[in-house]
Amino acid sequence: MSDGNRVYIFDTTLRDGEQSPGVSLNAEEKLQIARQLARMGVDVIEAGFPVSSPGDFRAVQAIAREVRGVTIAGLARAEKLDIDTAWDAIRMADQPRIHTFIATSDIHMQHKLKMSRDKVLETAEAAVRRAKGYTPDVEFSAEDASRSDLDFLCRVIEKAIEAGATVINIPDTVGYAVPSEFARFISEIRSRTRGIEKVVLSVHCHDDLGLAVANSLAAVVAGASQVEGAINGIGERAGNASLEEVIMALSTRKDQFGKYTRIRTEEIYRTSRLVSNLTGMVIQPNKAVVGKNAFAHESGIHQDGMLKERTTYEIMNPEKVGLSHSNLVLGKHSGRHAFKNRLEELGYNLNPAELNKAFQSFKSLADRKKEITDHDLEAIVDEEIRTVDPVYSLDYMHISSGSSVVPTATVGLTRAEDKLQEAACGNGPVDAICRAIDKVTGLSCKLSSWEIQAVTSGTDAIGEVTLKITPDGERFYVGRGISTDILEASAKAYVHAVNKLIWDSEMGR
Ligand code: KIV
Ligand code: ZN
């Protein structure tokens, strides 16, 4: 049962979000994101699809054990093995939820499931009953609901409620709905389904037509009280509803929606960055709420307006989403105490080992860059927290490149006590670096993407390289490296991705 005007936020970054092409998170990365989601105050973390792989099972289990004070959901098709496996993975959670689903549209039932309507009804009911035998909190989703026959859908939902479902989720699985239609659909479901008032009514919208957030908000107006989505809108195909946009729309336009969430909005920016860093899905600069330009004012007229009165062109205060206004913070002469204080103000509480590493990086950056901003600090900390025990680390590199020479790289890496060095030529300097690193590690990886972003402006800005490597065309490993030298950032990012590949192989993934 929903508490009046509250909208529950169900985060599926670690499940649907992880289904984004080219994204693959290991258990440690999923844990980091789950901790941050809990800190941000989401109501439910869908930690994964436990039956899908042993690696995902372990990740969901680790999250269920460690991340407290939030509901942890595991996804399961309406099948015994899926439900039993999901329960095994989440049973240690503070508040475990089994999320089971089956498709209800004719297209899916005929072509994919090859089941009659009666069979789907029976299967949905049995699945919910089985899940209910494990936990009181059971969510049922009617996949492709928005393209389902409404009468049939309502009958399936009734059966799921009778069997004990406490949350009913209506997915727009293929992002086909438009807001007015979806709102009507939700209203119809509410008025035609027996028992619907006893459960939380949820929506889960995909963004194929760019309408996922609009559809979710329209559903809230029509009575939905849980919204599912992913940070930065990642997910299958065009992605899921972008949670930060849903949250900030509800908060900024409270006058229109009259609803509230329990989200600590100041954590939004940090969560978005973490998800982007770990998934390797770079955020477009003009992305609402968390894009680099979301609060940038370029034209003279706008800047003039802003100087006179912020609200002329700013409907949200950037600090509300966790973006700090302060620019120049630290420099070469700043000490450890000032560094630690500023990090704490930014919300980072590092343990002594992390603090040491981060401080060393800060000092070496301060030698090359005069002014160190909050964004620089965030980049340093994000990098250092992730790489506490690397298999290989980069000691040095030397590049020879130009318009009339064959690009050549020499790299020096450390593995445990061993100092290793190799050189290689390549099509360009980045290619040469990757080949030289491959020679050291004995691995051969294909670089499937390479992107650079400047963390701050100016010619001494930190460059943040995000790249993906694949050893076999199926698994992908994201690496990230920062430096004022973009080739060094590339080398660090490549070594980071290779370390992840090695960790995974050692874990038998
Ligand atoms: O998009 C969808 O229908 C889903 C369900 C499993 C909820 O992701
Ligand atoms: Zn989905």
Short mmCIF file of C-alpha atoms and ligand atoms in Angstrom, two decimals:
data_model
loop_
_atom_site.label_atom_id
_atom_site.label_comp_id
_atom_site.label_asym_id
_atom_site.label_seq_id
_atom_site.Cartn_x
_atom_site.Cartn_y
_atom_site.Cartn_z
CA MET A 1 0.00 0.00 0.00
CA SER A 2 1.41 3.37 -0.88
CA ASP A 3 1.77 6.20 1.63
CA GLY A 4 -0.35 8.97 0.07
CA ASN A 5 1.85 11.24 -1.97
CA ARG A 6 5.07 9.32 -1.74
CA VAL A 7 6.72 8.04 -4.92
CA TYR A 8 8.99 5.06 -4.37
CA ILE A 9 12.18 5.04 -6.41
CA PHE A 10 13.18 1.62 -7.75
CA ASP A 11 16.65 1.64 -9.22
CA THR A 12 17.51 -0.91 -11.88
CA THR A 13 20.91 0.46 -12.91
CA LEU A 14 22.53 -2.81 -11.82
CA ARG A 15 20.07 -5.00 -13.72
CA ASP A 16 18.41 -3.33 -16.71
CA GLY A 17 21.18 -0.71 -16.79
CA GLU A 18 23.78 -3.41 -16.91
CA GLN A 19 21.99 -4.87 -19.92
CA SER A 20 23.22 -1.87 -21.95
CA PRO A 21 25.30 -3.07 -24.88
CA GLY A 22 28.99 -3.14 -23.99
CA VAL A 23 28.44 -2.77 -20.24
CA SER A 24 29.62 -5.40 -17.83
CA LEU A 25 30.20 -4.68 -14.16
CA ASN A 26 32.08 -6.99 -11.84
CA ALA A 27 30.89 -7.75 -8.30
CA GLU A 28 33.09 -5.09 -6.67
CA GLU A 29 31.86 -2.43 -9.09
CA LYS A 30 28.25 -3.41 -8.51
CA LEU A 31 28.81 -3.17 -4.77
CA GLN A 32 30.29 0.30 -5.09
CA ILE A 33 27.29 1.48 -7.06
CA ALA A 34 24.84 -0.20 -4.66
CA ARG A 35 26.46 1.50 -1.67
CA GLN A 36 26.14 4.86 -3.38
CA LEU A 37 22.51 4.21 -4.38
CA ALA A 38 21.72 3.40 -0.76
CA ARG A 39 23.44 6.57 0.29
CA MET A 40 21.35 8.51 -2.21
CA GLY A 41 18.25 7.03 -0.60
CA VAL A 42 16.61 4.91 -3.31
CA ASP A 43 13.87 2.66 -1.95
CA VAL A 44 14.74 -0.43 -3.96
CA ILE A 45 17.96 -1.60 -5.59
CA GLU A 46 17.40 -4.23 -8.24
CA ALA A 47 20.81 -5.81 -7.84
CA GLY A 48 20.71 -8.20 -10.78
CA PHE A 49 19.26 -11.28 -12.45
CA PRO A 50 20.82 -14.04 -10.32
CA VAL A 51 20.06 -16.99 -12.59
CA SER A 52 21.70 -15.30 -15.57
CA SER A 53 25.31 -16.11 -14.55
CA PRO A 54 27.32 -17.24 -11.53
CA GLY A 55 29.03 -13.84 -11.53
CA ASP A 56 25.72 -12.00 -11.31
CA PHE A 57 24.54 -14.36 -8.58
CA ARG A 58 27.66 -13.59 -6.51
CA ALA A 59 27.27 -9.85 -7.05
CA VAL A 60 23.61 -9.86 -5.96
CA GLN A 61 24.50 -11.97 -2.94
CA ALA A 62 27.30 -9.61 -1.93
CA ILE A 63 24.98 -6.61 -2.21
CA ALA A 64 22.25 -8.37 -0.22
CA ARG A 65 24.73 -9.15 2.55
CA GLU A 66 26.34 -5.77 2.74
CA VAL A 67 23.97 -3.01 1.72
CA ARG A 68 21.49 -2.49 4.54
CA GLY A 69 18.47 -0.28 5.10
CA VAL A 70 17.14 -0.62 1.55
CA THR A 71 15.08 -3.22 -0.30
CA ILE A 72 17.23 -5.49 -2.48
CA ALA A 73 15.41 -7.07 -5.40
CA GLY A 74 16.49 -10.00 -7.55
CA LEU A 75 14.89 -10.54 -10.95
CA ALA A 76 13.41 -13.90 -11.94
CA ARG A 77 11.44 -15.10 -14.94
CA ALA A 78 8.22 -16.87 -13.95
CA GLU A 79 10.14 -20.12 -13.62
CA LYS A 80 10.98 -22.25 -10.61
CA LEU A 81 14.74 -22.24 -11.06
CA ASP A 82 14.85 -18.47 -11.56
CA ILE A 83 12.75 -17.82 -8.46
CA ASP A 84 14.68 -20.26 -6.27
CA THR A 85 18.00 -18.83 -7.46
CA ALA A 86 16.85 -15.24 -6.95
CA TRP A 87 15.82 -16.12 -3.40
CA ASP A 88 19.15 -17.81 -2.69
CA ALA A 89 20.94 -14.66 -3.80
CA ILE A 90 18.87 -12.14 -1.83
CA ARG A 91 17.87 -14.08 1.27
CA MET A 92 20.45 -12.30 3.48
CA ALA A 93 19.11 -8.84 2.61
CA ASP A 94 17.53 -6.59 5.23
CA GLN A 95 14.44 -6.32 3.05
CA PRO A 96 14.51 -8.90 0.24
CA ARG A 97 12.18 -8.65 -2.74
CA ILE A 98 11.66 -11.19 -5.52
CA HIS A 99 10.75 -9.53 -8.79
CA THR A 100 9.17 -12.03 -11.15
CA PHE A 101 7.84 -11.38 -14.63
CA ILE A 102 6.16 -12.85 -17.67
CA ALA A 103 5.08 -11.24 -20.93
CA THR A 104 1.38 -10.51 -21.46
CA SER A 105 1.23 -9.03 -24.98
CA ASP A 106 -0.04 -11.24 -27.82
CA ILE A 107 3.17 -10.59 -29.77
CA HIS A 108 5.34 -11.89 -26.93
CA MET A 109 3.03 -14.75 -25.92
CA GLN A 110 2.73 -16.09 -29.47
CA HIS A 111 6.24 -15.59 -30.80
CA LYS A 112 8.50 -15.66 -27.78
CA LEU A 113 6.78 -17.69 -25.08
CA LYS A 114 4.62 -19.79 -27.39
CA MET A 115 2.02 -19.92 -24.63
CA SER A 116 -1.73 -19.45 -24.66
CA ARG A 117 -3.33 -16.74 -22.53
CA ASP A 118 -4.54 -19.37 -20.06
CA LYS A 119 -1.07 -20.77 -19.70
CA VAL A 120 0.38 -17.32 -19.04
CA LEU A 121 -2.29 -16.67 -16.40
CA GLU A 122 -1.51 -19.94 -14.69
CA THR A 123 2.26 -19.43 -14.91
CA ALA A 124 2.10 -15.90 -13.50
CA GLU A 125 0.00 -17.03 -10.56
CA ALA A 126 2.25 -20.00 -9.80
CA ALA A 127 5.37 -17.84 -9.99
CA VAL A 128 4.03 -15.29 -7.53
CA ARG A 129 2.91 -18.06 -5.16
CA ARG A 130 6.32 -19.67 -5.25
CA ALA A 131 8.06 -16.34 -4.61
CA LYS A 132 5.61 -15.58 -1.81
CA GLY A 133 6.62 -18.82 -0.14
CA TYR A 134 10.05 -17.24 0.31
CA THR A 135 9.37 -13.59 1.10
CA PRO A 136 6.38 -11.35 1.80
CA ASP A 137 7.67 -8.72 -0.66
CA VAL A 138 6.93 -9.90 -4.21
CA GLU A 139 6.82 -7.73 -7.30
CA PHE A 140 5.11 -8.95 -10.44
CA SER A 141 5.78 -7.40 -13.86
CA ALA A 142 3.69 -7.94 -16.95
CA GLU A 143 6.36 -7.60 -19.61
CA ASP A 144 5.29 -5.57 -22.67
CA ALA A 145 2.23 -4.49 -20.67
CA SER A 146 1.70 -1.36 -22.75
CA ARG A 147 1.10 -3.48 -25.88
CA SER A 148 -1.10 -6.01 -24.07
CA ASP A 149 -4.82 -6.44 -24.33
CA LEU A 150 -6.13 -4.41 -21.40
CA ASP A 151 -8.79 -6.90 -20.22
CA PHE A 152 -6.35 -9.77 -20.30
CA LEU A 153 -3.69 -7.70 -18.55
CA CYS A 154 -6.11 -6.81 -15.75
CA ARG A 155 -6.98 -10.49 -15.31
CA VAL A 156 -3.29 -11.42 -15.02
CA ILE A 157 -2.73 -8.65 -12.49
CA GLU A 158 -5.73 -9.82 -10.44
CA LYS A 159 -4.31 -13.34 -10.34
CA ALA A 160 -0.90 -12.01 -9.29
CA ILE A 161 -2.49 -9.98 -6.49
CA GLU A 162 -4.55 -12.96 -5.33
CA ALA A 163 -1.36 -15.01 -5.24
CA GLY A 164 0.26 -12.43 -2.97
CA ALA A 165 2.04 -9.82 -5.12
CA THR A 166 2.62 -6.62 -3.18
CA VAL A 167 3.90 -4.55 -6.11
CA ILE A 168 2.48 -4.63 -9.64
CA ASN A 169 4.74 -3.21 -12.30
CA ILE A 170 3.56 -2.02 -15.70
CA PRO A 171 6.48 -1.91 -18.12
CA ASP A 172 6.52 -0.08 -21.40
CA THR A 173 9.11 -2.63 -22.43
CA VAL A 174 9.74 -1.38 -25.95
CA GLY A 175 9.26 2.34 -25.30
CA TYR A 176 6.17 2.48 -27.52
CA ALA A 177 3.75 4.42 -25.33
CA VAL A 178 3.14 8.16 -25.41
CA PRO A 179 2.34 10.10 -22.22
CA SER A 180 -1.40 10.78 -22.63
CA GLU A 181 -2.04 7.20 -23.70
CA PHE A 182 0.11 5.71 -20.93
CA ALA A 183 -1.63 7.83 -18.28
CA ARG A 184 -5.03 6.58 -19.55
CA PHE A 185 -3.72 3.03 -19.52
CA ILE A 186 -2.67 3.33 -15.87
CA SER A 187 -6.03 4.89 -14.93
CA GLU A 188 -7.86 2.03 -16.69
CA ILE A 189 -5.79 -0.56 -14.87
CA ARG A 190 -6.59 1.13 -11.57
CA SER A 191 -10.29 1.21 -12.23
CA ARG A 192 -10.66 -2.25 -13.78
CA THR A 193 -8.47 -4.45 -11.55
CA ARG A 194 -9.81 -6.01 -8.39
CA GLY A 195 -7.45 -5.57 -5.44
CA ILE A 196 -5.21 -2.98 -7.14
CA GLU A 197 -5.68 -0.55 -4.24
CA LYS A 198 -3.90 -3.03 -1.94
CA VAL A 199 -0.61 -2.94 -3.86
CA VAL A 200 2.01 -0.47 -4.95
CA LEU A 201 1.45 0.31 -8.62
CA SER A 202 4.73 0.74 -10.45
CA VAL A 203 5.88 1.75 -13.93
CA HIS A 204 9.02 0.85 -15.86
CA CYS A 205 9.48 2.82 -19.08
CA HIS A 206 12.03 2.46 -21.86
CA ASP A 207 13.27 5.34 -23.93
CA ASP A 208 13.00 4.19 -27.54
CA LEU A 209 11.04 7.31 -28.49
CA GLY A 210 12.75 9.51 -25.93
CA LEU A 211 9.59 9.47 -23.79
CA ALA A 212 10.55 7.29 -20.83
CA VAL A 213 10.69 10.12 -18.29
CA ALA A 214 7.56 11.82 -19.67
CA ASN A 215 5.66 8.50 -19.60
CA SER A 216 6.78 7.78 -16.04
CA LEU A 217 5.65 11.21 -14.85
CA ALA A 218 2.33 10.90 -16.67
CA ALA A 219 1.84 7.56 -14.90
CA VAL A 220 2.55 9.19 -11.54
CA VAL A 221 -0.16 11.76 -12.25
CA ALA A 222 -2.48 8.85 -13.10
CA GLY A 223 -1.78 7.13 -9.78
CA ALA A 224 1.44 5.12 -10.06
CA SER A 225 3.40 5.24 -6.83
CA GLN A 226 6.66 3.54 -7.81
CA VAL A 227 8.90 4.58 -10.68
CA GLU A 228 11.59 2.28 -12.01
CA GLY A 229 14.58 3.58 -13.91
CA ALA A 230 18.33 3.79 -14.08
CA ILE A 231 20.93 6.40 -13.29
CA ASN A 232 21.94 8.32 -16.42
CA GLY A 233 19.07 6.53 -18.18
CA ILE A 234 21.20 3.55 -19.13
CA GLY A 235 19.58 0.24 -20.06
CA GLU A 236 18.48 -2.01 -22.92
CA ARG A 237 18.62 -0.30 -26.33
CA ALA A 238 17.83 3.42 -25.82
CA GLY A 239 17.78 2.86 -22.08
CA ASN A 240 15.42 3.25 -19.15
CA ALA A 241 13.79 6.29 -17.63
CA SER A 242 16.57 8.44 -16.26
CA LEU A 243 16.02 8.39 -12.51
CA GLU A 244 17.74 11.68 -11.80
CA GLU A 245 15.39 13.39 -14.26
CA VAL A 246 12.30 11.80 -12.73
CA ILE A 247 13.45 12.74 -9.22
CA MET A 248 14.31 16.33 -10.09
CA ALA A 249 11.10 16.81 -12.07
CA LEU A 250 9.05 15.64 -9.08
CA SER A 251 11.03 17.88 -6.77
CA THR A 252 11.30 21.00 -8.96
CA ARG A 253 7.67 20.83 -10.07
CA LYS A 254 6.16 19.78 -6.77
CA ASP A 255 3.53 22.41 -7.50
CA GLN A 256 2.35 20.27 -10.41
CA PHE A 257 2.83 16.75 -9.09
CA GLY A 258 2.24 17.23 -5.36
CA LYS A 259 4.44 14.17 -4.70
CA TYR A 260 7.65 13.55 -2.84
CA THR A 261 10.47 11.00 -2.79
CA ARG A 262 12.96 10.19 -0.04
CA ILE A 263 15.96 10.83 -2.27
CA ARG A 264 18.93 12.86 -1.01
CA THR A 265 19.21 14.85 -4.19
CA GLU A 266 22.67 16.19 -3.23
CA GLU A 267 24.00 12.70 -3.98
CA ILE A 268 22.71 12.67 -7.56
CA TYR A 269 25.75 14.11 -9.29
CA ARG A 270 28.18 11.81 -7.49
CA THR A 271 26.03 8.76 -8.24
CA SER A 272 25.82 9.71 -11.88
CA ARG A 273 29.59 10.10 -12.13
CA LEU A 274 30.25 6.80 -10.43
CA VAL A 275 27.88 4.97 -12.76
CA SER A 276 29.43 6.64 -15.78
CA ASN A 277 32.96 5.84 -14.64
CA LEU A 278 32.31 2.22 -13.87
CA THR A 279 30.13 1.44 -16.87
CA GLY A 280 32.21 3.47 -19.30
CA MET A 281 29.03 5.10 -20.60
CA VAL A 282 30.03 8.71 -21.01
CA ILE A 283 27.31 11.27 -20.25
CA GLN A 284 26.37 13.55 -23.12
CA PRO A 285 27.22 17.17 -22.22
CA ASN A 286 23.66 18.42 -22.73
CA LYS A 287 22.10 15.63 -20.63
CA ALA A 288 19.46 17.05 -18.27
CA VAL A 289 20.41 17.36 -14.59
CA VAL A 290 23.86 15.70 -14.75
CA GLY A 291 25.38 16.72 -18.11
CA LYS A 292 28.43 18.92 -18.08
CA ASN A 293 26.44 21.77 -19.66
CA ALA A 294 23.28 21.31 -17.60
CA PHE A 295 24.10 24.40 -15.55
CA ALA A 296 26.45 26.20 -17.95
CA HIS A 297 25.35 29.54 -19.35
CA GLU A 298 27.02 30.46 -22.59
CA SER A 299 25.25 33.33 -24.29
CA GLY A 300 25.88 36.89 -23.15
CA ILE A 301 22.19 37.53 -22.54
CA HIS A 302 21.92 34.47 -20.33
CA GLN A 303 25.10 35.27 -18.42
CA ASP A 304 23.89 38.79 -17.87
CA GLY A 305 20.54 37.50 -16.58
CA MET A 306 22.26 35.03 -14.27
CA LEU A 307 24.46 37.71 -12.78
CA LYS A 308 21.43 39.84 -12.06
CA GLU A 309 19.25 37.05 -10.72
CA ARG A 310 20.02 33.34 -10.84
CA THR A 311 16.41 32.28 -11.32
CA THR A 312 16.20 34.10 -14.67
CA TYR A 313 17.76 31.10 -16.36
CA GLU A 314 18.16 28.45 -13.68
CA ILE A 315 15.17 26.42 -12.52
CA MET A 316 17.22 24.20 -10.20
CA ASN A 317 20.03 25.13 -7.92
CA PRO A 318 23.08 23.08 -9.03
CA GLU A 319 23.95 22.51 -5.38
CA LYS A 320 20.69 20.65 -5.00
CA VAL A 321 22.02 17.87 -7.23
CA GLY A 322 25.42 17.92 -5.57
CA LEU A 323 27.33 20.18 -7.93
CA SER A 324 29.52 22.54 -5.98
CA HIS A 325 29.97 26.14 -7.05
CA SER A 326 33.42 26.53 -5.69
CA ASN A 327 36.07 26.61 -8.39
CA LEU A 328 39.56 27.26 -7.20
CA VAL A 329 40.20 25.14 -4.17
CA LEU A 330 43.67 23.81 -3.68
CA GLY A 331 47.15 24.20 -5.11
CA LYS A 332 50.75 23.10 -4.85
CA HIS A 333 51.18 24.37 -1.33
CA SER A 334 48.05 22.86 0.14
CA GLY A 335 48.73 20.29 2.81
CA ARG A 336 47.21 16.95 3.65
CA HIS A 337 44.86 18.51 6.20
CA ALA A 338 43.34 20.96 3.72
CA PHE A 339 43.10 18.19 1.15
CA LYS A 340 41.28 15.85 3.56
CA ASN A 341 38.95 18.65 4.71
CA ARG A 342 37.96 19.56 1.18
CA LEU A 343 37.29 15.93 0.33
CA GLU A 344 35.09 15.60 3.38
CA GLU A 345 33.19 18.71 2.36
CA LEU A 346 32.66 17.06 -1.01
CA GLY A 347 31.28 14.00 0.78
CA TYR A 348 34.26 11.64 0.46
CA ASN A 349 35.33 9.81 3.59
CA LEU A 350 38.41 7.88 2.58
CA ASN A 351 40.17 5.29 4.69
CA PRO A 352 43.85 6.02 5.49
CA ALA A 353 45.20 3.90 2.60
CA GLU A 354 42.89 5.54 0.08
CA LEU A 355 43.69 8.97 1.48
CA ASN A 356 47.42 8.33 1.09
CA LYS A 357 47.09 7.29 -2.52
CA ALA A 358 44.76 10.14 -3.34
CA PHE A 359 47.10 12.66 -1.66
CA GLN A 360 50.09 11.41 -3.68
CA SER A 361 48.09 11.82 -6.90
CA PHE A 362 47.01 15.25 -5.80
CA LYS A 363 50.63 16.29 -5.18
CA SER A 364 51.85 15.01 -8.52
CA LEU A 365 48.95 16.75 -10.25
CA ALA A 366 49.71 19.98 -8.38
CA ASP A 367 53.23 19.90 -9.85
CA ARG A 368 51.76 20.08 -13.34
CA LYS A 369 48.57 22.04 -12.76
CA LYS A 370 48.41 25.31 -10.89
CA GLU A 371 44.80 25.37 -9.81
CA ILE A 372 43.10 22.25 -8.60
CA THR A 373 39.32 22.39 -8.68
CA ASP A 374 36.63 20.26 -7.08
CA HIS A 375 36.17 18.44 -10.38
CA ASP A 376 39.88 17.59 -10.41
CA LEU A 377 39.59 16.27 -6.87
CA GLU A 378 36.59 14.14 -7.77
CA ALA A 379 38.48 12.69 -10.72
CA ILE A 380 41.48 11.85 -8.52
CA VAL A 381 39.38 10.22 -5.83
CA ASP A 382 37.27 8.26 -8.31
CA GLU A 383 40.45 6.88 -9.82
CA GLU A 384 42.23 6.09 -6.57
CA ILE A 385 39.31 4.47 -4.77
CA ARG A 386 38.83 2.07 -7.63
CA THR A 387 42.39 0.88 -7.88
CA VAL A 388 43.57 -0.01 -4.44
CA ASP A 389 45.16 -3.35 -5.35
CA PRO A 390 46.10 -3.32 -9.02
CA VAL A 391 47.78 -6.36 -10.59
CA TYR A 392 49.84 -4.14 -12.89
CA SER A 393 50.62 -0.49 -12.36
CA LEU A 394 52.14 1.95 -14.78
CA ASP A 395 55.55 3.28 -13.74
CA TYR A 396 56.48 5.27 -16.80
CA MET A 397 56.01 5.57 -20.52
CA HIS A 398 57.85 7.17 -23.37
CA ILE A 399 56.32 7.94 -26.75
CA SER A 400 57.91 8.86 -30.02
CA SER A 401 55.37 10.15 -32.48
CA GLY A 402 54.98 12.75 -35.21
CA SER A 403 53.83 13.24 -38.79
CA SER A 404 56.76 11.41 -40.37
CA VAL A 405 57.80 8.78 -37.81
CA VAL A 406 56.36 5.41 -36.92
CA PRO A 407 54.68 5.87 -33.52
CA THR A 408 56.61 3.90 -30.91
CA ALA A 409 55.91 3.44 -27.21
CA THR A 410 58.05 2.15 -24.37
CA VAL A 411 56.20 1.32 -21.16
CA GLY A 412 57.38 0.29 -17.71
CA LEU A 413 54.97 -1.62 -15.49
CA THR A 414 55.23 -3.18 -12.05
CA ARG A 415 53.69 -6.54 -11.19
CA ALA A 416 54.21 -7.44 -7.52
CA GLU A 417 58.00 -7.00 -7.09
CA ASP A 418 58.80 -7.26 -10.81
CA LYS A 419 59.70 -4.30 -12.94
CA LEU A 420 58.78 -5.01 -16.56
CA GLN A 421 59.51 -3.04 -19.70
CA GLU A 422 58.53 -3.43 -23.36
CA ALA A 423 58.40 -1.35 -26.52
CA ALA A 424 56.14 -1.57 -29.57
CA CYS A 425 55.17 0.31 -32.71
CA GLY A 426 51.58 1.06 -33.68
CA ASN A 427 49.28 2.87 -36.09
CA GLY A 428 49.18 5.79 -33.72
CA PRO A 429 50.59 6.57 -30.27
CA VAL A 430 47.60 5.05 -28.41
CA ASP A 431 47.86 1.87 -30.49
CA ALA A 432 51.60 1.70 -29.77
CA ILE A 433 50.96 2.08 -26.02
CA CYS A 434 48.35 -0.70 -26.02
CA ARG A 435 50.62 -3.04 -27.95
CA ALA A 436 53.55 -2.38 -25.62
CA ILE A 437 51.33 -3.09 -22.60
CA ASP A 438 50.06 -6.29 -24.28
CA LYS A 439 53.67 -7.40 -24.70
CA VAL A 440 54.25 -6.98 -20.96
CA THR A 441 51.06 -8.77 -19.90
CA GLY A 442 51.11 -11.45 -22.60
CA LEU A 443 47.46 -10.67 -23.34
CA SER A 444 46.04 -9.53 -26.62
CA CYS A 445 43.03 -7.28 -26.35
CA LYS A 446 41.05 -5.37 -28.91
CA LEU A 447 40.40 -1.75 -28.06
CA SER A 448 36.69 -1.38 -28.78
CA SER A 449 36.23 2.24 -27.75
CA TRP A 450 38.32 5.18 -26.58
CA GLU A 451 36.93 8.52 -25.43
CA ILE A 452 38.41 11.58 -23.83
CA GLN A 453 36.81 14.31 -21.80
CA ALA A 454 38.41 17.33 -20.21
CA VAL A 455 37.60 17.41 -16.50
CA THR A 456 38.02 21.19 -16.32
CA SER A 457 38.83 23.86 -18.87
CA GLY A 458 42.23 25.25 -19.88
CA THR A 459 45.30 23.82 -21.55
CA ASP A 460 46.46 22.25 -18.29
CA ALA A 461 43.11 20.50 -17.74
CA ILE A 462 43.03 16.90 -16.65
CA GLY A 463 42.09 14.61 -19.52
CA GLU A 464 39.91 11.68 -18.52
CA VAL A 465 40.21 8.74 -20.88
CA THR A 466 37.54 6.05 -20.79
CA LEU A 467 38.15 3.03 -22.95
CA LYS A 468 36.84 -0.49 -23.41
CA ILE A 469 38.80 -3.57 -24.25
CA THR A 470 37.50 -6.94 -25.26
CA PRO A 471 39.50 -10.15 -25.20
CA ASP A 472 36.93 -12.12 -27.22
CA GLY A 473 34.26 -9.78 -28.63
CA GLU A 474 31.83 -10.85 -25.91
CA ARG A 475 33.19 -9.63 -22.61
CA PHE A 476 34.06 -5.96 -22.21
CA TYR A 477 36.24 -4.30 -19.61
CA VAL A 478 36.10 -0.58 -18.97
CA GLY A 479 39.24 1.28 -18.00
CA ARG A 480 39.60 4.85 -16.91
CA GLY A 481 42.68 6.95 -16.47
CA ILE A 482 43.34 10.59 -15.73
CA SER A 483 46.32 12.78 -16.39
CA THR A 484 47.18 16.18 -17.77
CA ASP A 485 48.86 14.16 -20.57
CA ILE A 486 46.24 12.34 -22.62
CA LEU A 487 48.64 9.60 -23.70
CA GLU A 488 49.50 8.86 -20.10
CA ALA A 489 45.76 8.89 -19.30
CA SER A 490 45.30 6.35 -22.12
CA ALA A 491 48.06 4.11 -20.77
CA LYS A 492 46.57 4.23 -17.27
CA ALA A 493 43.09 3.48 -18.62
CA TYR A 494 44.39 0.50 -20.62
CA VAL A 495 46.25 -0.91 -17.61
CA HIS A 496 43.12 -0.42 -15.49
CA ALA A 497 40.99 -2.38 -17.97
CA VAL A 498 43.61 -5.14 -18.22
CA ASN A 499 43.67 -5.41 -14.40
CA LYS A 500 39.92 -5.93 -14.41
CA LEU A 501 40.21 -8.62 -17.06
CA ILE A 502 42.81 -10.42 -14.95
CA TRP A 503 40.72 -10.13 -11.76
CA ASP A 504 37.76 -11.63 -13.59
CA SER A 505 39.80 -14.49 -15.03
CA GLU A 506 41.16 -15.23 -11.56
CA MET A 507 37.56 -15.30 -10.23
CA GLY A 508 36.69 -17.80 -12.99
CA ARG A 509 34.22 -15.50 -14.76
O1 KIV B 1 11.48 -3.79 -19.73
C1 KIV B 1 10.94 -4.72 -19.10
O2 KIV B 1 9.83 -5.15 -19.38
C2 KIV B 1 11.71 -5.29 -18.00
C3 KIV B 1 10.97 -6.22 -17.09
C4 KIV B 1 11.79 -7.40 -16.73
C5 KIV B 1 10.50 -5.47 -15.88
O3 KIV B 1 12.85 -4.96 -17.80
ZN ZN B 2 13.28 -3.02 -18.83
#
